[in-house]
Short mmCIF file of C-alpha atoms and ligand atoms in Angstrom, two decimals:
data_model
loop_
_atom_site.label_atom_id
_atom_site.label_comp_id
_atom_site.label_asym_id
_atom_site.label_seq_id
_atom_site.Cartn_x
_atom_site.Cartn_y
_atom_site.Cartn_z
CA UNK A 169 78.74 95.42 100.27
CA UNK A 170 79.24 91.90 99.10
CA UNK A 171 79.14 89.44 101.84
CA UNK A 172 79.53 85.73 101.02
CA UNK A 173 79.70 82.71 103.43
CA UNK A 174 80.74 79.76 101.19
CA UNK A 175 80.72 76.92 103.67
CA UNK A 176 77.38 76.07 105.21
CA UNK A 177 75.87 72.70 106.41
CA UNK A 178 72.21 71.66 106.69
CA UNK A 179 70.22 68.70 107.78
CA UNK A 180 70.94 67.27 104.40
CA UNK A 181 74.19 66.14 106.11
CA UNK A 182 75.24 66.82 109.65
CA UNK A 183 74.01 70.39 110.12
CA UNK A 184 71.31 70.96 112.55
CA UNK A 185 69.18 73.45 110.66
CA UNK A 186 66.96 72.75 107.73
CA UNK A 187 68.04 74.48 104.47
CA UNK A 188 65.07 76.98 104.78
CA UNK A 189 66.30 77.93 108.29
CA UNK A 190 69.86 78.33 107.17
CA UNK A 191 68.67 80.79 104.46
CA UNK A 192 66.59 82.82 107.06
CA UNK A 193 69.66 83.02 109.36
CA UNK A 194 71.84 84.02 106.40
CA UNK A 195 69.48 86.88 105.74
CA UNK A 196 69.64 87.96 109.46
CA UNK A 197 73.43 87.91 109.16
CA UNK A 198 73.35 90.25 106.01
CA UNK A 199 74.80 87.72 103.72
CA UNK A 200 74.04 88.35 99.97
CA UNK A 201 75.67 85.04 98.72
CA UNK A 202 75.86 81.80 100.43
CA UNK A 203 76.94 78.19 99.31
CA UNK A 204 75.23 75.04 100.68
CA UNK A 205 78.10 72.62 101.05
CA UNK A 206 76.83 69.40 102.68
CA UNK A 207 79.01 66.35 103.16
CA UNK A 208 78.77 64.17 100.10
CA UNK A 209 75.38 65.43 99.04
CA UNK A 210 73.66 68.22 97.23
CA UNK A 211 70.13 67.33 98.69
CA UNK A 212 69.82 70.64 100.68
CA UNK A 213 70.56 72.95 97.69
CA UNK A 214 67.10 73.00 96.00
CA UNK A 215 65.09 73.79 99.21
CA UNK A 216 67.72 76.71 99.95
CA UNK A 217 67.40 78.03 96.48
CA UNK A 218 63.63 78.03 96.37
CA UNK A 219 63.30 79.64 99.90
CA UNK A 220 66.06 82.14 99.08
CA UNK A 221 64.68 83.24 95.69
CA UNK A 222 68.11 84.94 95.07
CA UNK A 223 68.08 86.85 98.27
CA UNK A 224 70.73 85.56 99.16
CA UNK A 225 72.11 84.07 96.12
CA UNK A 226 72.53 80.41 96.79
CA UNK A 227 75.47 78.62 95.15
CA UNK A 228 75.05 74.84 94.65
CA UNK A 229 77.94 73.28 96.53
CA UNK A 230 79.15 70.15 98.18
CA UNK A 231 81.88 69.09 100.46
CA UNK A 232 83.42 65.85 99.43
CA UNK A 233 85.22 63.57 101.90
CA UNK A 234 88.59 62.49 100.44
CA UNK A 235 91.39 60.95 102.29
CA UNK A 236 95.17 60.78 102.02
CA UNK A 237 97.48 58.77 104.28
CA UNK A 238 94.82 58.29 106.78
CA UNK A 239 93.98 61.89 107.14
CA UNK A 240 90.83 63.58 105.96
CA UNK A 241 91.06 65.98 103.05
CA UNK A 242 87.74 67.79 102.33
CA UNK A 243 87.03 69.14 98.88
CA UNK A 244 84.63 71.92 98.35
CA UNK A 245 82.75 72.04 95.08
CA UNK A 246 80.96 75.23 93.88
CA UNK A 247 78.53 75.56 90.97
CA UNK A 248 78.06 71.83 90.83
CA UNK A 249 75.19 70.50 88.64
CA UNK A 250 73.24 68.18 91.00
CA UNK A 251 71.55 66.59 88.04
CA UNK A 252 74.73 65.37 86.34
CA UNK A 253 74.29 61.65 85.83
CA UNK A 254 77.86 60.48 86.74
CA UNK A 255 77.91 62.73 89.72
CA UNK A 256 74.47 61.53 90.87
CA UNK A 257 75.72 57.84 90.76
CA UNK A 258 78.69 58.59 92.75
CA UNK A 259 76.77 60.57 95.35
CA UNK A 260 74.25 57.75 95.84
CA UNK A 261 77.08 55.30 96.32
CA UNK A 262 78.52 57.49 99.05
CA UNK A 263 75.06 57.76 100.75
CA UNK A 264 74.89 53.92 100.63
CA UNK A 265 78.37 53.57 102.10
CA UNK A 266 77.57 55.99 104.89
CA UNK A 267 74.47 54.07 105.91
CA UNK A 268 76.35 50.76 106.11
CA UNK A 269 79.20 52.45 107.97
CA UNK A 270 76.79 54.15 110.47
CA UNK A 271 75.11 50.78 111.14
CA UNK A 272 78.52 49.23 111.64
CA UNK A 273 79.52 51.92 114.21
CA UNK A 274 76.29 51.23 116.10
CA UNK A 275 77.13 47.58 116.13
CA UNK A 276 80.61 48.28 117.60
CA UNK A 277 79.09 50.49 120.29
CA UNK A 278 76.74 47.71 121.16
CA UNK A 279 79.63 45.34 121.63
CA UNK A 280 81.34 47.97 123.71
CA UNK A 281 78.42 47.87 126.12
CA UNK A 282 77.27 51.41 124.85
CA UNK A 283 74.19 50.57 122.83
CA UNK A 284 72.39 53.29 120.80
CA UNK A 285 69.41 52.77 118.53
CA UNK A 286 70.01 52.74 114.89
CA UNK A 287 66.53 54.02 114.33
CA UNK A 288 67.35 56.93 116.48
CA UNK A 289 70.54 57.70 114.50
CA UNK A 290 68.46 57.71 111.33
CA UNK A 291 65.92 60.00 112.99
CA UNK A 292 68.59 62.36 113.93
CA UNK A 293 69.94 62.35 110.35
CA UNK A 294 66.53 63.43 109.37
CA UNK A 295 66.66 61.81 105.95
CA UNK A 296 70.16 63.28 105.31
CA UNK A 297 73.59 61.95 104.90
CA UNK A 298 74.46 59.82 107.99
CA UNK A 299 77.62 60.82 109.81
CA UNK A 300 79.50 60.36 112.98
CA UNK A 301 77.92 63.48 114.48
CA UNK A 302 74.53 61.78 114.31
CA UNK A 303 75.95 58.69 116.14
CA UNK A 304 77.51 61.00 118.70
CA UNK A 305 74.21 62.72 119.32
CA UNK A 306 72.54 59.47 119.91
CA UNK A 307 75.37 58.55 122.45
CA UNK A 308 74.70 61.77 124.33
CA UNK A 309 70.85 61.10 124.41
CA UNK A 310 71.67 57.53 125.68
CA UNK A 311 73.85 59.01 128.35
CA UNK A 312 76.86 57.15 127.43
CA UNK A 313 78.84 60.45 127.14
CA UNK A 314 78.08 64.03 128.21
CA UNK A 315 78.99 65.79 124.88
CA UNK A 316 79.44 65.22 121.21
CA UNK A 317 83.14 65.99 121.77
CA UNK A 318 83.37 63.33 124.42
CA UNK A 319 81.82 60.85 122.06
CA UNK A 320 84.46 61.72 119.35
CA UNK A 321 87.36 61.78 121.83
CA UNK A 322 86.48 58.43 123.39
CA UNK A 323 84.79 56.47 120.66
CA UNK A 324 84.42 57.98 117.24
CA UNK A 325 87.71 59.58 116.32
CA UNK A 326 89.69 58.11 113.38
CA UNK A 327 90.96 54.70 114.88
CA UNK A 328 88.81 55.05 117.95
CA UNK A 329 87.12 51.89 119.47
CA UNK A 330 83.77 52.62 117.69
CA UNK A 331 85.22 54.10 114.43
CA UNK A 332 84.56 52.51 111.19
CA UNK A 333 86.31 53.78 108.17
CA UNK A 334 84.60 53.97 104.63
CA UNK A 335 86.16 53.79 101.27
CA UNK A 336 87.15 57.25 100.28
CA UNK A 337 88.47 58.76 97.15
CA UNK A 338 91.80 60.63 96.77
CA UNK A 339 91.80 64.28 96.68
CA UNK A 340 92.49 64.14 92.99
CA UNK A 341 89.47 61.97 92.35
CA UNK A 342 87.52 64.53 94.33
CA UNK A 343 88.57 67.23 92.05
CA UNK A 344 87.75 65.09 88.96
CA UNK A 345 84.20 64.40 90.28
CA UNK A 346 83.58 68.09 90.94
CA UNK A 347 84.87 69.07 87.50
CA UNK A 348 82.74 66.16 85.93
CA UNK A 349 79.65 67.90 87.63
CA UNK A 350 80.74 71.20 86.03
CA UNK A 351 81.95 72.68 89.33
CA UNK A 352 84.98 74.43 90.74
CA UNK A 353 87.12 72.56 93.20
CA UNK A 354 88.41 74.19 96.41
CA UNK A 355 90.33 72.50 99.13
CA UNK A 356 88.62 73.06 102.46
CA UNK A 357 90.17 74.14 105.76
CA UNK A 358 93.83 73.48 105.16
CA UNK A 359 94.38 74.33 108.84
CA UNK A 360 92.91 70.91 109.65
CA UNK A 361 95.15 68.99 107.26
CA UNK A 362 98.70 68.40 108.65
CA UNK A 363 100.38 68.08 105.27
CA UNK A 364 98.42 70.88 103.68
CA UNK A 365 101.50 72.45 101.95
CA UNK A 366 102.66 69.32 100.28
CA UNK A 367 99.16 68.37 99.24
CA UNK A 368 98.24 71.92 97.94
CA UNK A 369 101.38 72.03 95.80
CA UNK A 370 100.50 68.69 94.29
CA UNK A 371 96.77 69.39 93.78
CA UNK A 372 97.46 72.67 92.12
CA UNK A 373 99.20 70.74 89.43
CA UNK A 374 96.23 68.33 89.30
CA UNK A 375 93.63 70.94 88.48
CA UNK A 376 92.68 72.31 91.90
CA UNK A 377 91.00 75.75 91.36
CA UNK A 378 91.06 77.23 94.88
CA UNK A 379 91.69 76.95 98.55
CA UNK A 380 89.60 77.93 101.53
CA UNK A 381 91.62 80.77 103.06
CA UNK A 382 89.17 82.18 105.47
CA UNK A 383 88.04 79.56 108.00
CA UNK A 384 87.69 79.44 111.73
CA UNK A 385 90.32 76.61 111.90
CA UNK A 386 93.03 78.40 109.79
CA UNK A 387 95.51 80.16 112.08
CA UNK A 388 97.49 83.04 110.98
CA UNK A 389 100.52 81.03 109.89
CA UNK A 390 98.35 78.69 107.78
CA UNK A 391 96.80 81.77 106.04
CA UNK A 392 100.18 83.31 105.24
CA UNK A 393 101.42 79.92 103.72
CA UNK A 394 98.12 79.48 101.86
CA UNK A 395 98.18 83.05 100.51
CA UNK A 396 101.80 82.40 99.16
CA UNK A 397 100.88 79.14 97.49
CA UNK A 398 97.57 80.66 96.10
CA UNK A 399 99.52 83.54 94.48
CA UNK A 400 102.04 81.20 93.10
CA UNK A 401 99.79 78.75 91.63
CA UNK A 402 96.78 81.10 90.78
CA UNK A 403 94.37 79.49 93.24
CA UNK A 404 91.22 81.37 94.14
CA UNK A 405 91.19 82.18 97.88
CA UNK A 406 87.63 81.59 99.31
CA UNK A 407 86.19 81.65 102.71
CA UNK A 408 83.40 80.30 104.86
CA UNK A 409 82.32 79.51 108.53
CA UNK A 410 81.65 75.76 108.25
CA UNK A 411 78.29 76.54 109.89
CA UNK A 412 76.78 73.44 111.45
CA UNK A 413 74.45 74.68 114.13
CA UNK A 414 72.88 77.65 115.92
CA UNK A 415 75.74 79.53 117.63
CA UNK A 416 78.31 78.81 114.82
CA UNK A 417 79.82 82.01 113.46
CA UNK A 418 77.84 82.32 110.15
CA UNK A 419 78.90 85.38 108.36
CA UNK A 420 82.12 85.91 110.48
CA UNK A 421 84.26 84.10 107.84
CA UNK A 422 83.56 85.35 104.41
CA UNK A 423 84.92 84.91 100.98
CA UNK A 424 86.93 87.90 99.60
CA UNK A 425 84.55 89.64 97.09
CA UNK A 426 86.93 89.18 94.14
CA UNK A 427 87.00 85.40 94.79
CA UNK A 428 83.30 85.23 93.80
CA UNK A 429 83.81 86.59 90.36
CA UNK A 430 87.04 84.42 90.03
CA UNK A 431 84.88 81.32 90.91
CA UNK A 432 82.28 82.10 88.28
CA UNK A 433 84.92 82.82 85.70
CA UNK A 434 86.65 79.49 86.45
CA UNK A 435 83.29 77.82 86.47
CA UNK A 436 82.72 78.85 82.81
CA UNK A 437 85.76 76.71 81.87
CA UNK A 438 84.12 73.48 82.92
P1 AMP B 384 82.02 61.56 109.01
O1 AMP B 384 81.88 62.45 107.77
O2 AMP B 384 80.79 60.79 109.38
O3 AMP B 384 83.29 60.82 109.17
O4 AMP B 384 82.05 62.70 110.26
C1 AMP B 384 82.95 63.72 110.20
C2 AMP B 384 82.25 65.02 110.72
O5 AMP B 384 82.16 65.05 112.06
C3 AMP B 384 83.16 66.24 110.34
O6 AMP B 384 82.98 66.74 109.10
C4 AMP B 384 82.77 67.25 111.45
O7 AMP B 384 81.56 67.97 111.17
C5 AMP B 384 82.33 66.30 112.59
N1 AMP B 384 83.29 66.11 113.68
C6 AMP B 384 84.58 65.74 113.65
N2 AMP B 384 85.22 65.65 114.84
C7 AMP B 384 84.20 66.31 115.73
C8 AMP B 384 84.19 66.60 117.13
N3 AMP B 384 85.33 66.45 117.96
N4 AMP B 384 83.14 67.13 117.62
C9 AMP B 384 82.09 67.36 116.92
N5 AMP B 384 82.02 67.09 115.58
C10 AMP B 384 83.08 66.54 115.00
ZN1 ZN B 385 80.03 68.32 109.17
FE1 FE B 386 85.20 69.76 106.48
FE1 FE B 387 82.25 71.49 106.45
#
């Protein structure tokens, strides 16, 4: 039986397990295909591929942070080529922006009387892409809040007192960047995007290849709507758990088997 979880994070971004440990857990969960999809980086892919040695098969992926009207739109890329020069330049710019922005959030927290150590945030990021979850963890450790959720709810949410935005591309630009890197572009978790119907209609015309149908944050009505749009526009319906840490439901949200073949066929076009 084909079992594919196409949305997994590692310590290369804000996941808490190293790529090697994600692969081990995937084996335990009887997955035979996985995609490593870290935020704005492919740095976790190589280690995962080496450790996995095709069991499970590891798809080189990414989750790009795009934005539209102040809401996050995440774009998954599958079968991207990490060595593509233009892709590499764009990704290193994102890493640079994330570092500056992380430091700016730490400065805001200090001004709010909730200091955390920037060195500690970097340590928590473990050499990976720095994100708000790392700042949130440092806040928990410093006992400013009791949980990561509280850190987001009180300080780090979009527009919150310690929030700092960063320049983000449009969903169309994210699709283009993924295609430039030879990959297939799939809109992530539409259930988390308020205007997903309007956005999907537009992106389908702009070259979008697929949409993440099976995801823990897609309620039944979203799935029905997404299925209808996907059929109408010939979008590939994928799935994944959005795994970040031990306890997340890896393997419980999978990609329909036919979607894997469709992704590969589509990839051959780019
Ligand atoms: P960033 O990319 O640095 O803006 O951080 C966004 C990431 O933070 C998302 O991709 C989620 O993984 C995580 N996140 C967002 N909201 C929460 C929350 N309430 N609790 C825990 N993690 C969150
Ligand atoms: Zn994340
Ligand atoms: Fe996401
Ligand atoms: Fe994700």
